[in-house]
Each structure stands twice: as C-alpha cells, then as structure tokens.
PDB file of C-alpha atoms in Angstrom:
ATOM      1  CA  MET A  18       0.000   0.000   0.000  1.00 54.00           C
ATOM      2  CA  THR A  19       1.321   3.445  -0.953  1.00 56.00           C
ATOM      3  CA  PRO A  20       2.192   5.556   2.127  1.00 62.00           C
ATOM      4  CA  ASN A  21      -0.087   8.529   2.709  1.00 73.00           C
ATOM      5  CA  PRO A  22       1.342  11.934   3.754  1.00 73.00           C
ATOM      6  CA  PHE A  23      -1.099  12.154   6.647  1.00 80.00           C
ATOM      7  CA  PHE A  24       0.808   9.462   8.539  1.00 78.00           C
ATOM      8  CA  SER A  25       4.296  10.369   7.344  1.00 63.00           C
ATOM      9  CA  SER A  26       5.187  12.212  10.575  1.00 54.00           C
ATOM     10  CA  SER A  27       4.052   9.460  12.952  1.00 54.00           C
ATOM     11  CA  GLY A  28       6.759   8.692  15.489  1.00 62.00           C
ATOM     12  CA  GLN A  29       7.551   5.750  17.712  1.00 76.00           C
ATOM     13  CA  ARG A  30       4.527   6.200  19.956  1.00 87.00           C
ATOM     14  CA  PRO A  31       0.890   6.025  18.840  1.00 94.00           C
ATOM     15  CA  LEU A  32      -0.792   9.198  17.694  1.00 95.00           C
ATOM     16  CA  VAL A  33      -2.974  10.739  20.393  1.00 97.00           C
ATOM     17  CA  ILE A  34      -6.288  11.650  18.756  1.00 98.00           C
ATOM     18  CA  ALA A  35      -8.608  13.901  20.764  1.00 98.00           C
ATOM     19  CA  HIS A  36     -12.099  12.410  20.482  1.00 98.00           C
ATOM     20  CA  ARG A  37     -14.481  15.285  19.654  1.00 98.00           C
ATOM     21  CA  GLY A  38     -11.753  17.492  21.079  1.00 98.00           C
ATOM     22  CA  ALA A  39     -10.790  17.309  24.741  1.00 98.00           C
ATOM     23  CA  ARG A  40     -14.358  16.318  25.528  1.00 98.00           C
ATOM     24  CA  ALA A  41     -13.798  15.275  29.143  1.00 98.00           C
ATOM     25  CA  HIS A  42     -12.793  18.870  29.920  1.00 98.00           C
ATOM     26  CA  ALA A  43     -14.798  20.905  27.375  1.00 98.00           C
ATOM     27  CA  PRO A  44     -18.093  20.647  25.481  1.00 98.00           C
ATOM     28  CA  GLU A  45     -17.551  18.133  22.715  1.00 98.00           C
ATOM     29  CA  ASN A  46     -17.271  19.084  19.041  1.00 98.00           C
ATOM     30  CA  THR A  47     -16.760  22.765  19.786  1.00 98.00           C
ATOM     31  CA  LEU A  48     -13.839  24.992  18.913  1.00 98.00           C
ATOM     32  CA  ALA A  49     -13.203  25.339  22.647  1.00 98.00           C
ATOM     33  CA  ALA A  50     -12.719  21.562  22.901  1.00 98.00           C
ATOM     34  CA  ALA A  51     -10.403  21.635  19.893  1.00 98.00           C
ATOM     35  CA  ARG A  52      -8.251  24.441  21.293  1.00 98.00           C
ATOM     36  CA  LEU A  53      -7.964  22.673  24.636  1.00 98.00           C
ATOM     37  CA  ALA A  54      -6.944  19.414  22.944  1.00 98.00           C
ATOM     38  CA  HIS A  55      -4.271  21.302  21.045  1.00 98.00           C
ATOM     39  CA  ASN A  56      -3.072  22.902  24.283  1.00 98.00           C
ATOM     40  CA  HIS A  57      -2.916  19.441  25.844  1.00 97.00           C
ATOM     41  CA  GLY A  58      -0.569  18.316  23.067  1.00 97.00           C
ATOM     42  CA  ALA A  59      -2.827  16.000  21.062  1.00 97.00           C
ATOM     43  CA  ASP A  60      -1.451  15.088  17.649  1.00 97.00           C
ATOM     44  CA  LEU A  61      -4.829  15.759  16.064  1.00 98.00           C
ATOM     45  CA  TRP A  62      -8.498  16.034  16.929  1.00 98.00           C
ATOM     46  CA  GLU A  63     -11.510  14.093  15.751  1.00 98.00           C
ATOM     47  CA  LEU A  64     -14.830  15.718  14.891  1.00 98.00           C
ATOM     48  CA  ASP A  65     -18.201  14.664  13.489  1.00 98.00           C
ATOM     49  CA  VAL A  66     -20.018  16.205  10.541  1.00 98.00           C
ATOM     50  CA  CYS A  67     -23.765  16.641  10.068  1.00 98.00           C
ATOM     51  CA  ARG A  68     -25.664  18.864   7.588  1.00 98.00           C
ATOM     52  CA  THR A  69     -28.276  21.541   8.170  1.00 98.00           C
ATOM     53  CA  ARG A  70     -31.559  22.006   6.334  1.00 98.00           C
ATOM     54  CA  ASP A  71     -29.991  24.771   4.248  1.00 97.00           C
ATOM     55  CA  GLY A  72     -27.011  22.632   3.287  1.00 98.00           C
ATOM     56  CA  VAL A  73     -24.278  23.815   5.672  1.00 98.00           C
ATOM     57  CA  LEU A  74     -21.925  21.243   7.183  1.00 98.00           C
ATOM     58  CA  VAL A  75     -21.743  21.579  10.962  1.00 98.00           C
ATOM     59  CA  VAL A  76     -19.784  19.829  13.695  1.00 98.00           C
ATOM     60  CA  MET A  77     -22.033  17.645  15.832  1.00 98.00           C
ATOM     61  CA  HIS A  78     -22.008  13.984  16.786  1.00 98.00           C
ATOM     62  CA  ASP A  79     -25.701  13.256  17.297  1.00 98.00           C
ATOM     63  CA  ASP A  80     -28.242  13.596  14.517  1.00 97.00           C
ATOM     64  CA  THR A  81     -30.336  15.727  16.883  1.00 98.00           C
ATOM     65  CA  CYS A  82     -29.602  18.740  19.071  1.00 98.00           C
ATOM     66  CA  ALA A  83     -31.289  17.310  22.172  1.00 98.00           C
ATOM     67  CA  ARG A  84     -28.205  16.194  24.121  1.00 98.00           C
ATOM     68  CA  THR A  85     -25.597  18.863  23.428  1.00 98.00           C
ATOM     69  CA  THR A  86     -27.559  22.123  23.100  1.00 98.00           C
ATOM     70  CA  ASP A  87     -30.249  24.083  24.907  1.00 98.00           C
ATOM     71  CA  ALA A  88     -32.791  23.668  22.080  1.00 98.00           C
ATOM     72  CA  ARG A  89     -35.509  22.783  24.609  1.00 97.00           C
ATOM     73  CA  LEU A  90     -35.321  26.328  26.016  1.00 97.00           C
ATOM     74  CA  HIS A  91     -36.100  28.076  22.719  1.00 97.00           C
ATOM     75  CA  PRO A  92     -39.792  28.900  22.225  1.00 96.00           C
ATOM     76  CA  ALA A  93     -39.293  29.250  18.464  1.00 95.00           C
ATOM     77  CA  LEU A  94     -38.282  25.564  18.329  1.00 97.00           C
ATOM     78  CA  ALA A  95     -41.175  24.326  20.479  1.00 95.00           C
ATOM     79  CA  GLY A  96     -42.834  21.240  19.069  1.00 94.00           C
ATOM     80  CA  ARG A  97     -39.780  20.267  16.994  1.00 97.00           C
ATOM     81  CA  ALA A  98     -38.101  17.962  19.507  1.00 97.00           C
ATOM     82  CA  PRO A  99     -35.702  16.217  19.348  1.00 98.00           C
ATOM     83  CA  TRP A 100     -34.523  18.928  16.933  1.00 98.00           C
ATOM     84  CA  PRO A 101     -32.902  16.897  14.118  1.00 98.00           C
ATOM     85  CA  VAL A 102     -29.916  18.737  12.687  1.00 98.00           C
ATOM     86  CA  HIS A 103     -31.095  18.219   9.106  1.00 98.00           C
ATOM     87  CA  GLU A 104     -34.388  19.961   9.923  1.00 98.00           C
ATOM     88  CA  LEU A 105     -32.779  23.109  11.347  1.00 98.00           C
ATOM     89  CA  THR A 106     -31.167  25.968   9.433  1.00 98.00           C
ATOM     90  CA  LEU A 107     -27.730  27.276  10.252  1.00 98.00           C
ATOM     91  CA  ASP A 108     -29.288  30.418  11.729  1.00 98.00           C
ATOM     92  CA  GLU A 109     -31.425  28.274  14.027  1.00 98.00           C
ATOM     93  CA  LEU A 110     -28.389  26.279  15.122  1.00 98.00           C
ATOM     94  CA  ARG A 111     -26.423  29.475  15.672  1.00 96.00           C
ATOM     95  CA  GLY A 112     -29.036  30.550  18.183  1.00 97.00           C
ATOM     96  CA  LEU A 113     -28.345  27.513  20.367  1.00 98.00           C
ATOM     97  CA  ASP A 114     -25.952  27.220  23.295  1.00 98.00           C
ATOM     98  CA  ALA A 115     -23.671  24.217  22.785  1.00 98.00           C
ATOM     99  CA  GLY A 116     -21.668  24.691  25.977  1.00 98.00           C
ATOM    100  CA  SER A 117     -23.943  25.110  29.003  1.00 98.00           C
ATOM    101  CA  TRP A 118     -25.109  21.493  28.940  1.00 98.00           C
ATOM    102  CA  PHE A 119     -21.524  20.432  29.667  1.00 98.00           C
ATOM    103  CA  VAL A 120     -21.252  22.761  32.653  1.00 98.00           C
ATOM    104  CA  GLU A 121     -24.662  21.749  34.018  1.00 97.00           C
ATOM    105  CA  GLY A 122     -24.237  17.999  33.493  1.00 97.00           C
ATOM    106  CA  ASP A 123     -20.472  17.554  34.051  1.00 98.00           C
ATOM    107  CA  PRO A 124     -20.624  14.315  32.000  1.00 97.00           C
ATOM    108  CA  PHE A 125     -17.101  13.166  32.890  1.00 97.00           C
ATOM    109  CA  GLY A 126     -17.013  14.471  36.458  1.00 97.00           C
ATOM    110  CA  ARG A 127     -14.052  16.723  35.763  1.00 97.00           C
ATOM    111  CA  ILE A 128     -15.740  19.888  37.015  1.00 97.00           C
ATOM    112  CA  ALA A 129     -16.581  18.214  40.334  1.00 97.00           C
ATOM    113  CA  PHE A 130     -13.009  16.937  40.542  1.00 95.00           C
ATOM    114  CA  GLY A 131     -11.685  20.486  40.172  1.00 97.00           C
ATOM    115  CA  GLU A 132     -10.013  20.055  36.784  1.00 97.00           C
ATOM    116  CA  VAL A 133     -12.396  22.461  35.030  1.00 98.00           C
ATOM    117  CA  GLY A 134     -12.445  25.708  36.969  1.00 97.00           C
ATOM    118  CA  PRO A 135     -15.090  28.423  37.267  1.00 98.00           C
ATOM    119  CA  GLY A 136     -13.451  30.569  34.604  1.00 98.00           C
ATOM    120  CA  MET A 137     -13.573  27.778  32.048  1.00 98.00           C
ATOM    121  CA  CYS A 138     -17.160  26.997  32.981  1.00 98.00           C
ATOM    122  CA  ARG A 139     -18.159  30.613  32.417  1.00 98.00           C
ATOM    123  CA  ALA A 140     -16.360  30.640  29.066  1.00 98.00           C
ATOM    124  CA  TYR A 141     -18.132  27.493  27.866  1.00 98.00           C
ATOM    125  CA  LYS A 142     -21.595  28.973  28.338  1.00 98.00           C
ATOM    126  CA  GLY A 143     -22.873  30.201  25.005  1.00 97.00           C
ATOM    127  CA  GLU A 144     -20.306  28.226  22.988  1.00 98.00           C
ATOM    128  CA  PRO A 145     -21.761  27.926  19.451  1.00 98.00           C
ATOM    129  CA  VAL A 146     -22.136  24.928  17.176  1.00 98.00           C
ATOM    130  CA  PRO A 147     -19.235  25.368  14.725  1.00 98.00           C
ATOM    131  CA  THR A 148     -19.389  24.857  10.995  1.00 98.00           C
ATOM    132  CA  LEU A 149     -16.957  22.447   9.392  1.00 98.00           C
ATOM    133  CA  ALA A 150     -15.412  25.408   7.580  1.00 98.00           C
ATOM    134  CA  GLU A 151     -14.677  27.075  10.937  1.00 98.00           C
ATOM    135  CA  ALA A 152     -13.235  23.858  12.343  1.00 98.00           C
ATOM    136  CA  LEU A 153     -10.939  23.430   9.352  1.00 98.00           C
ATOM    137  CA  ALA A 154      -9.872  27.074   9.533  1.00 98.00           C
ATOM    138  CA  LEU A 155      -8.974  26.706  13.212  1.00 98.00           C
ATOM    139  CA  THR A 156      -7.051  23.509  12.547  1.00 98.00           C
ATOM    140  CA  ARG A 157      -5.120  25.167   9.735  1.00 98.00           C
ATOM    141  CA  SER A 158      -4.337  28.231  11.864  1.00 98.00           C
ATOM    142  CA  LEU A 159      -2.891  25.940  14.547  1.00 98.00           C
ATOM    143  CA  ARG A 160      -0.835  24.035  11.936  1.00 97.00           C
ATOM    144  CA  TRP A 161      -2.546  20.944  13.236  1.00 98.00           C
ATOM    145  CA  ARG A 162      -4.434  17.924  11.840  1.00 98.00           C
ATOM    146  CA  VAL A 163      -7.975  16.643  12.048  1.00 98.00           C
ATOM    147  CA  ASN A 164      -9.953  13.437  11.588  1.00 98.00           C
ATOM    148  CA  VAL A 165     -13.274  14.362   9.970  1.00 98.00           C
ATOM    149  CA  GLU A 166     -15.892  11.675  10.600  1.00 98.00           C
ATOM    150  CA  ILE A 167     -18.830  11.943   8.219  1.00 98.00           C
ATOM    151  CA  LYS A 168     -21.988  10.816   9.978  1.00 98.00           C
ATOM    152  CA  ASP A 169     -24.516   8.543   8.287  1.00 98.00           C
ATOM    153  CA  LEU A 170     -26.970  10.897   6.581  1.00 98.00           C
ATOM    154  CA  ALA A 171     -29.160   8.161   5.096  1.00 97.00           C
ATOM    155  CA  GLY A 172     -32.729   9.330   4.708  1.00 96.00           C
ATOM    156  CA  THR A 173     -31.797  13.022   4.594  1.00 97.00           C
ATOM    157  CA  PRO A 174     -31.171  15.325   1.606  1.00 94.00           C
ATOM    158  CA  GLY A 175     -27.456  15.442   2.406  1.00 97.00           C
ATOM    159  CA  ASP A 176     -26.883  11.737   1.837  1.00 98.00           C
ATOM    160  CA  ALA A 177     -26.135  12.172  -1.860  1.00 97.00           C
ATOM    161  CA  THR A 178     -23.991  15.305  -1.556  1.00 98.00           C
ATOM    162  CA  VAL A 179     -22.139  15.261   1.770  1.00 98.00           C
ATOM    163  CA  VAL A 180     -18.936  13.663   0.449  1.00 98.00           C
ATOM    164  CA  ASP A 181     -18.591  16.245  -2.328  1.00 98.00           C
ATOM    165  CA  GLU A 182     -19.307  19.031   0.142  1.00 98.00           C
ATOM    166  CA  VAL A 183     -16.683  17.821   2.606  1.00 98.00           C
ATOM    167  CA  LEU A 184     -14.106  17.413  -0.156  1.00 98.00           C
ATOM    168  CA  SER A 185     -14.825  20.907  -1.457  1.00 98.00           C
ATOM    169  CA  LEU A 186     -14.193  22.423   1.964  1.00 98.00           C
ATOM    170  CA  VAL A 187     -10.950  20.475   2.339  1.00 98.00           C
ATOM    171  CA  ASP A 188      -9.900  21.813  -1.072  1.00 98.00           C
ATOM    172  CA  ASP A 189     -10.921  25.364  -0.159  1.00 98.00           C
ATOM    173  CA  HIS A 190      -8.719  25.261   2.937  1.00 98.00           C
ATOM    174  CA  ALA A 191      -5.818  23.519   1.146  1.00 98.00           C
ATOM    175  CA  MET A 192      -5.769  20.851   3.837  1.00 97.00           C
ATOM    176  CA  ALA A 193      -5.571  17.601   1.886  1.00 97.00           C
ATOM    177  CA  ALA A 194      -2.426  16.494   3.727  1.00 96.00           C
ATOM    178  CA  SER A 195      -3.826  17.499   7.139  1.00 97.00           C
ATOM    179  CA  VAL A 196      -7.208  15.756   6.990  1.00 98.00           C
ATOM    180  CA  LEU A 197      -8.121  12.133   7.614  1.00 98.00           C
ATOM    181  CA  LEU A 198     -11.674  11.268   6.529  1.00 98.00           C
ATOM    182  CA  SER A 199     -13.555   8.444   8.236  1.00 98.00           C
ATOM    183  CA  SER A 200     -17.051   7.028   8.417  1.00 98.00           C
ATOM    184  CA  PHE A 201     -19.118   4.008   9.309  1.00 96.00           C
ATOM    185  CA  ARG A 202     -20.608   4.548   5.856  1.00 97.00           C
ATOM    186  CA  HIS A 203     -17.958   2.798   3.830  1.00 96.00           C
ATOM    187  CA  ASP A 204     -19.568   3.866   0.566  1.00 97.00           C
ATOM    188  CA  TYR A 205     -18.798   7.463   1.551  1.00 98.00           C
ATOM    189  CA  MET A 206     -15.135   6.532   1.890  1.00 98.00           C
ATOM    190  CA  ARG A 207     -15.113   4.687  -1.448  1.00 98.00           C
ATOM    191  CA  GLU A 208     -16.502   7.812  -3.073  1.00 98.00           C
ATOM    192  CA  ALA A 209     -13.996  10.076  -1.321  1.00 98.00           C
ATOM    193  CA  HIS A 210     -11.073   7.871  -2.385  1.00 98.00           C
ATOM    194  CA  ARG A 211     -12.302   7.730  -5.952  1.00 98.00           C
ATOM    195  CA  LYS A 212     -12.576  11.513  -6.175  1.00 98.00           C
ATOM    196  CA  ARG A 213      -9.537  12.499  -4.057  1.00 98.00           C
ATOM    197  CA  PRO A 214      -7.189   9.500  -3.850  1.00 97.00           C
ATOM    198  CA  HIS A 215      -4.503  11.679  -2.216  1.00 96.00           C
ATOM    199  CA  ILE A 216      -6.665  12.331   0.869  1.00 97.00           C
ATOM    200  CA  ALA A 217      -6.325   9.711   3.598  1.00 97.00           C
ATOM    201  CA  THR A 218      -9.463   7.747   4.457  1.00 98.00           C
ATOM    202  CA  ALA A 219     -10.337   5.321   7.263  1.00 98.00           C
ATOM    203  CA  LEU A 220     -13.139   2.840   7.817  1.00 97.00           C
ATOM    204  CA  LEU A 221     -14.897   2.798  11.190  1.00 96.00           C
ATOM    205  CA  ILE A 222     -16.057  -0.642  12.321  1.00 93.00           C
ATOM    206  CA  GLU A 223     -17.909  -2.059  15.334  1.00 89.00           C
ATOM    207  CA  SER A 224     -17.485  -5.764  14.548  1.00 82.00           C
ATOM    208  CA  ILE A 225     -14.781  -7.892  12.976  1.00 73.00           C
ATOM    209  CA  GLY A 226     -14.600 -11.125  10.977  1.00 65.00           C
ATOM    210  CA  ASP A 227     -11.845 -13.207   9.426  1.00 52.00           C
ATOM    211  CA  ASN A 228      -9.898 -10.761   7.233  1.00 60.00           C
ATOM    212  CA  ALA A 229     -13.088  -8.779   6.596  1.00 84.00           C
ATOM    213  CA  PRO A 230     -11.512  -5.429   7.591  1.00 87.00           C
ATOM    214  CA  LEU A 231      -8.579  -6.008   5.249  1.00 89.00           C
ATOM    215  CA  ALA A 232     -10.868  -6.733   2.331  1.00 90.00           C
ATOM    216  CA  LEU A 233     -13.069  -3.754   3.158  1.00 92.00           C
ATOM    217  CA  CYS A 234     -10.137  -1.342   3.363  1.00 95.00           C
ATOM    218  CA  HIS A 235      -8.538  -2.670   0.211  1.00 93.00           C
ATOM    219  CA  GLU A 236     -11.776  -2.366  -1.730  1.00 94.00           C
ATOM    220  CA  ALA A 237     -12.415   1.156  -0.424  1.00 96.00           C
ATOM    221  CA  GLY A 238      -8.841   2.389  -0.861  1.00 96.00           C
ATOM    222  CA  ALA A 239      -8.661   3.223   2.850  1.00 97.00           C
ATOM    223  CA  VAL A 240      -5.251   3.600   4.480  1.00 96.00           C
ATOM    224  CA  ALA A 241      -6.552   3.179   8.024  1.00 97.00           C
ATOM    225  CA  LEU A 242      -8.967   1.143  10.089  1.00 96.00           C
ATOM    226  CA  HIS A 243     -10.785   2.607  13.105  1.00 96.00           C
ATOM    227  CA  PRO A 244     -12.085  -0.277  15.239  1.00 94.00           C
ATOM    228  CA  ARG A 245     -13.520  -0.333  18.722  1.00 91.00           C
ATOM    229  CA  SER A 246     -10.540  -1.035  20.981  1.00 88.00           C
ATOM    230  CA  THR A 247     -11.957  -4.324  22.244  1.00 85.00           C
ATOM    231  CA  LEU A 248     -11.950  -5.760  18.718  1.00 86.00           C
ATOM    232  CA  MET A 249      -8.182  -5.753  18.393  1.00 81.00           C
ATOM    233  CA  ASP A 250      -6.113  -8.787  19.373  1.00 82.00           C
ATOM    234  CA  ASP A 251      -2.546  -9.555  18.298  1.00 82.00           C
ATOM    235  CA  HIS A 252      -3.668 -11.650  15.331  1.00 83.00           C
ATOM    236  CA  ALA A 253      -6.107  -9.097  13.942  1.00 83.00           C
ATOM    237  CA  LEU A 254      -3.749  -6.170  14.464  1.00 86.00           C
ATOM    238  CA  GLY A 255      -0.783  -8.066  13.059  1.00 87.00           C
ATOM    239  CA  ALA A 256      -2.699  -8.837   9.888  1.00 87.00           C
ATOM    240  CA  CYS A 257      -3.637  -5.173   9.477  1.00 89.00           C
ATOM    241  CA  ILE A 258      -0.076  -3.972  10.046  1.00 87.00           C
ATOM    242  CA  ALA A 259       1.303  -6.566   7.637  1.00 89.00           C
ATOM    243  CA  ALA A 260      -1.117  -5.265   5.017  1.00 90.00           C
ATOM    244  CA  GLY A 261       0.158  -1.720   5.522  1.00 89.00           C
ATOM    245  CA  LEU A 262      -2.900  -0.385   7.321  1.00 93.00           C
ATOM    246  CA  HIS A 263      -2.803   2.138  10.134  1.00 95.00           C
ATOM    247  CA  VAL A 264      -5.027   1.112  13.037  1.00 95.00           C
ATOM    248  CA  ASN A 265      -6.470   3.872  15.237  1.00 96.00           C
ATOM    249  CA  VAL A 266      -8.627   2.488  18.051  1.00 96.00           C
ATOM    250  CA  TRP A 267     -11.535   4.085  19.912  1.00 96.00           C
ATOM    251  CA  THR A 268     -12.366   5.143  22.598  1.00 96.00           C
ATOM    252  CA  VAL A 269      -9.520   4.592  25.093  1.00 96.00           C
ATOM    253  CA  ASN A 270      -9.643   6.214  28.541  1.00 94.00           C
ATOM    254  CA  SER A 271      -7.538   3.979  30.799  1.00 89.00           C
ATOM    255  CA  LEU A 272      -3.839   3.334  31.249  1.00 82.00           C
ATOM    256  CA  ARG A 273      -4.486  -0.383  31.067  1.00 83.00           C
ATOM    257  CA  GLU A 274      -5.874  -0.085  27.538  1.00 88.00           C
ATOM    258  CA  VAL A 275      -3.222   2.452  26.533  1.00 90.00           C
ATOM    259  CA  ALA A 276      -0.593  -0.056  27.671  1.00 85.00           C
ATOM    260  CA  ARG A 277      -2.162  -3.021  25.905  1.00 86.00           C
ATOM    261  CA  LEU A 278      -2.714  -1.237  22.638  1.00 90.00           C
ATOM    262  CA  THR A 279       0.677   0.463  22.625  1.00 90.00           C
ATOM    263  CA  ARG A 280       2.449  -2.852  23.168  1.00 88.00           C
ATOM    264  CA  MET A 281       0.417  -4.306  20.308  1.00 89.00           C
ATOM    265  CA  GLY A 282       1.585  -1.562  17.970  1.00 90.00           C
ATOM    266  CA  VAL A 283      -1.521   0.462  17.122  1.00 93.00           C
ATOM    267  CA  SER A 284      -0.972   3.601  15.073  1.00 94.00           C
ATOM    268  CA  GLY A 285      -3.281   5.844  17.065  1.00 95.00           C
ATOM    269  CA  ILE A 286      -5.340   6.064  20.230  1.00 96.00           C
ATOM    270  CA  ILE A 287      -8.626   7.957  20.081  1.00 98.00           C
ATOM    271  CA  THR A 288      -9.323   9.258  23.574  1.00 98.00           C
ATOM    272  CA  ASP A 289     -11.537  11.671  25.496  1.00 98.00           C
ATOM    273  CA  ILE A 290      -8.558  12.647  27.688  1.00 97.00           C
ATOM    274  CA  PRO A 291      -5.699  13.444  25.294  1.00 97.00           C
ATOM    275  CA  GLY A 292      -3.547  15.252  27.854  1.00 96.00           C
ATOM    276  CA  GLU A 293      -3.520  12.338  30.266  1.00 94.00           C
ATOM    277  CA  CYS A 294      -3.015   9.800  27.507  1.00 94.00           C
ATOM    278  CA  LEU A 295      -0.056  11.737  26.143  1.00 93.00           C
ATOM    279  CA  ALA A 296       1.440  12.162  29.602  1.00 91.00           C
ATOM    280  CA  ALA A 297       1.177   8.426  30.194  1.00 89.00           C
ATOM    281  CA  LEU A 298       2.885   7.653  26.906  1.00 90.00           C
ATOM    282  CA  ARG A 299       5.657  10.151  27.517  1.00 84.00           C
ATOM    283  CA  ALA A 300       6.278   8.913  31.037  1.00 79.00           C
ATOM    284  CA  GLN A 301       6.132   5.313  29.829  1.00 66.00           C
ATOM    285  CA  ARG A 302       3.806   4.529  32.706  1.00 52.00           C
ATOM    286  CA  LEU A 303       2.180   1.767  30.704  1.00 47.00           C
ATOM    287  CA  ARG A 304       2.216  -1.278  32.978  1.00 46.00           C
ATOM    288  CA  THR A 305      -0.367  -0.208  35.516  1.00 44.00           C
ATOM    289  CA  ASP A 306      -3.797  -1.797  35.529  1.00 42.00           C
ATOM    290  CA  THR A 307      -5.320   1.247  37.205  1.00 44.00           C
ATOM    291  CA  PRO A 308      -7.778   3.250  35.083  1.00 45.00           C
ATOM    292  CA  LEU A 309      -7.087   6.958  34.840  1.00 44.00           C
ATOM    293  CA  ARG A 310     -10.544   7.525  36.338  1.00 45.00           C
ATOM    294  CA  PRO A 311     -13.906   5.792  35.923  1.00 39.00           C
ATOM    295  CA  PHE A 312     -15.952   7.158  33.027  1.00 40.00           C
ATOM    296  CA  PRO A 313     -19.581   6.791  31.971  1.00 40.00           C
ATOM    297  CA  PRO A 314     -20.082   5.026  28.627  1.00 40.00           C
ATOM    298  CA  ALA A 315     -19.476   7.464  25.776  1.00 40.00           C
ATOM    299  CA  PRO A 316     -22.746   8.293  23.954  1.00 43.00           C
TER     300      PRO A 316
END
C-alpha cells in the first residue's frame, strides 16, 4: 500500500487523537474543545459532521440537538423535539448554546473533581455549534491535523452530496495532507477515495470477521482502520499492520488499555482525555492496571 502523507510524521509512539476534542474537559465538538486538545498536546483532533436544512456542514455527533444544546429552552423551536440537525437551518443552530449542557451535566465528572475551573465553565456557556469550515480554519491556523468523521446521513437530503461538500471544503482550505476522513458509511469513503485518492481515508467498524476489515479497506482504498478497541487482538492487528494499514482504536480512557494497545503496535489512540493519555505515553507509565478515572459510557 502506498504511504499517505497524513501518517508520514508518525513517530515511535501512537498518535494521540482527541475524540471530539478534549471532551472530558470541554463541550464536545466545539472549537473550545479543539483548542484545549491542542493545548494538551494531542497530535490531532476528531470531529463529526452533520448537515443543516440549508445545506451547511456543521460539527455535531448526534443527529439531533437534544443532548448537546439548549434547544428545549427556545420557544421558536417548540414542538420540533428532538430537533434533528437536518431539519434546522444554520441560523437556528447558531441561536443555540452548545456549551452550558456540559457545565450543568459535568458528564465526565471533571468539574466536580476540580479540573475544570469556574473561569472555564463561564467561558463554555454560550459556545456555538461550529461549521466544518470554521473547524478546518482553526485547525489550519494551529498548523494541526484533524480526523473528519462523516456521519450517516441516510434518509436526509445530504446523503447524496455530503462527500462532495466535505471534499470541497478540504480543497478550499488547502488541507488535503492534514485531513483524515472516516465514516461508518464505507460507501462514503469509497466515493472520497475515488474523487480524491490523495486524501487519507479510514473505515470505522464495530465488529470484525476473518480478514473482513482487510478486504473492506482494500476495496475502499482506505489507508486506516478505526475499530472499537476491544476488537483488536494480536492476530487481527498483526494482519492489518502486515497489510500496511494504520489502526487507530476508539475510545480509550484507561492506562491499562493504553498499555495493551501500545504494546500491540496500534498507530493511534482515540481518547476523550488526550492530555492524560499523552502524559502516560511520555512517562512510559504503561504497565499499571489502574484506570485513569472511571468514566460513563461514551454516547
């Protein structure tokens, strides 16, 4: 497999990939979470892309605004719960607060633990939903890299156009070498590879079979596989590495898993706590079985 420039600077340790930004310490998929992940030293951040009713690509994981905004508090949106992203315009999304929910809910317990102070909490309130264009511009300004996960838009108007729209934005920002595209929709990645073979692509998977990931990646032209961390054993990972694939595993929030996966030779670790993961790798504190801290299941 031909090497891709995206992975050309990978060193001896796995890449630390900030899952939706530094989402244990900031509201996920916001520019605030991206900046914090960069400050924590992450090699790149991962974000999710949805599409508004008026055709703008925005950064949000869920296909609705119910969990990560204050949509329920807006009288103009009454009766539209759970506020699907594809049914809202960009202006409607811009009127939402994508940060206060994090402060009020403290989903990872880091505010209660004292790691997110009052000043940061105040700053997060009113944080907007960013567009993909804004996220790419920030990444470029930081001379950084980003994994753009395209969400499954089946059943919405964006299903047929989202790949072209993402590629156009990557072109507009001259970021082909700094962007890794991924999706559970492998047909999206086949299309992206066909149209921009120089842009790195990865296939997300939740299950594994005998050599199935290798065949899928080969057929799609993907240079990386993004499996759930529990799917990877020495045999499966060894086969992927032998085939020239990069394997970036998700979502890893304990030293025990960091140790196991690093010893196995994964290319990247997708984590909600990039600063702590990076510190553990740098300190080579990889033999402990103690989790960094208990976490609720990631939504």
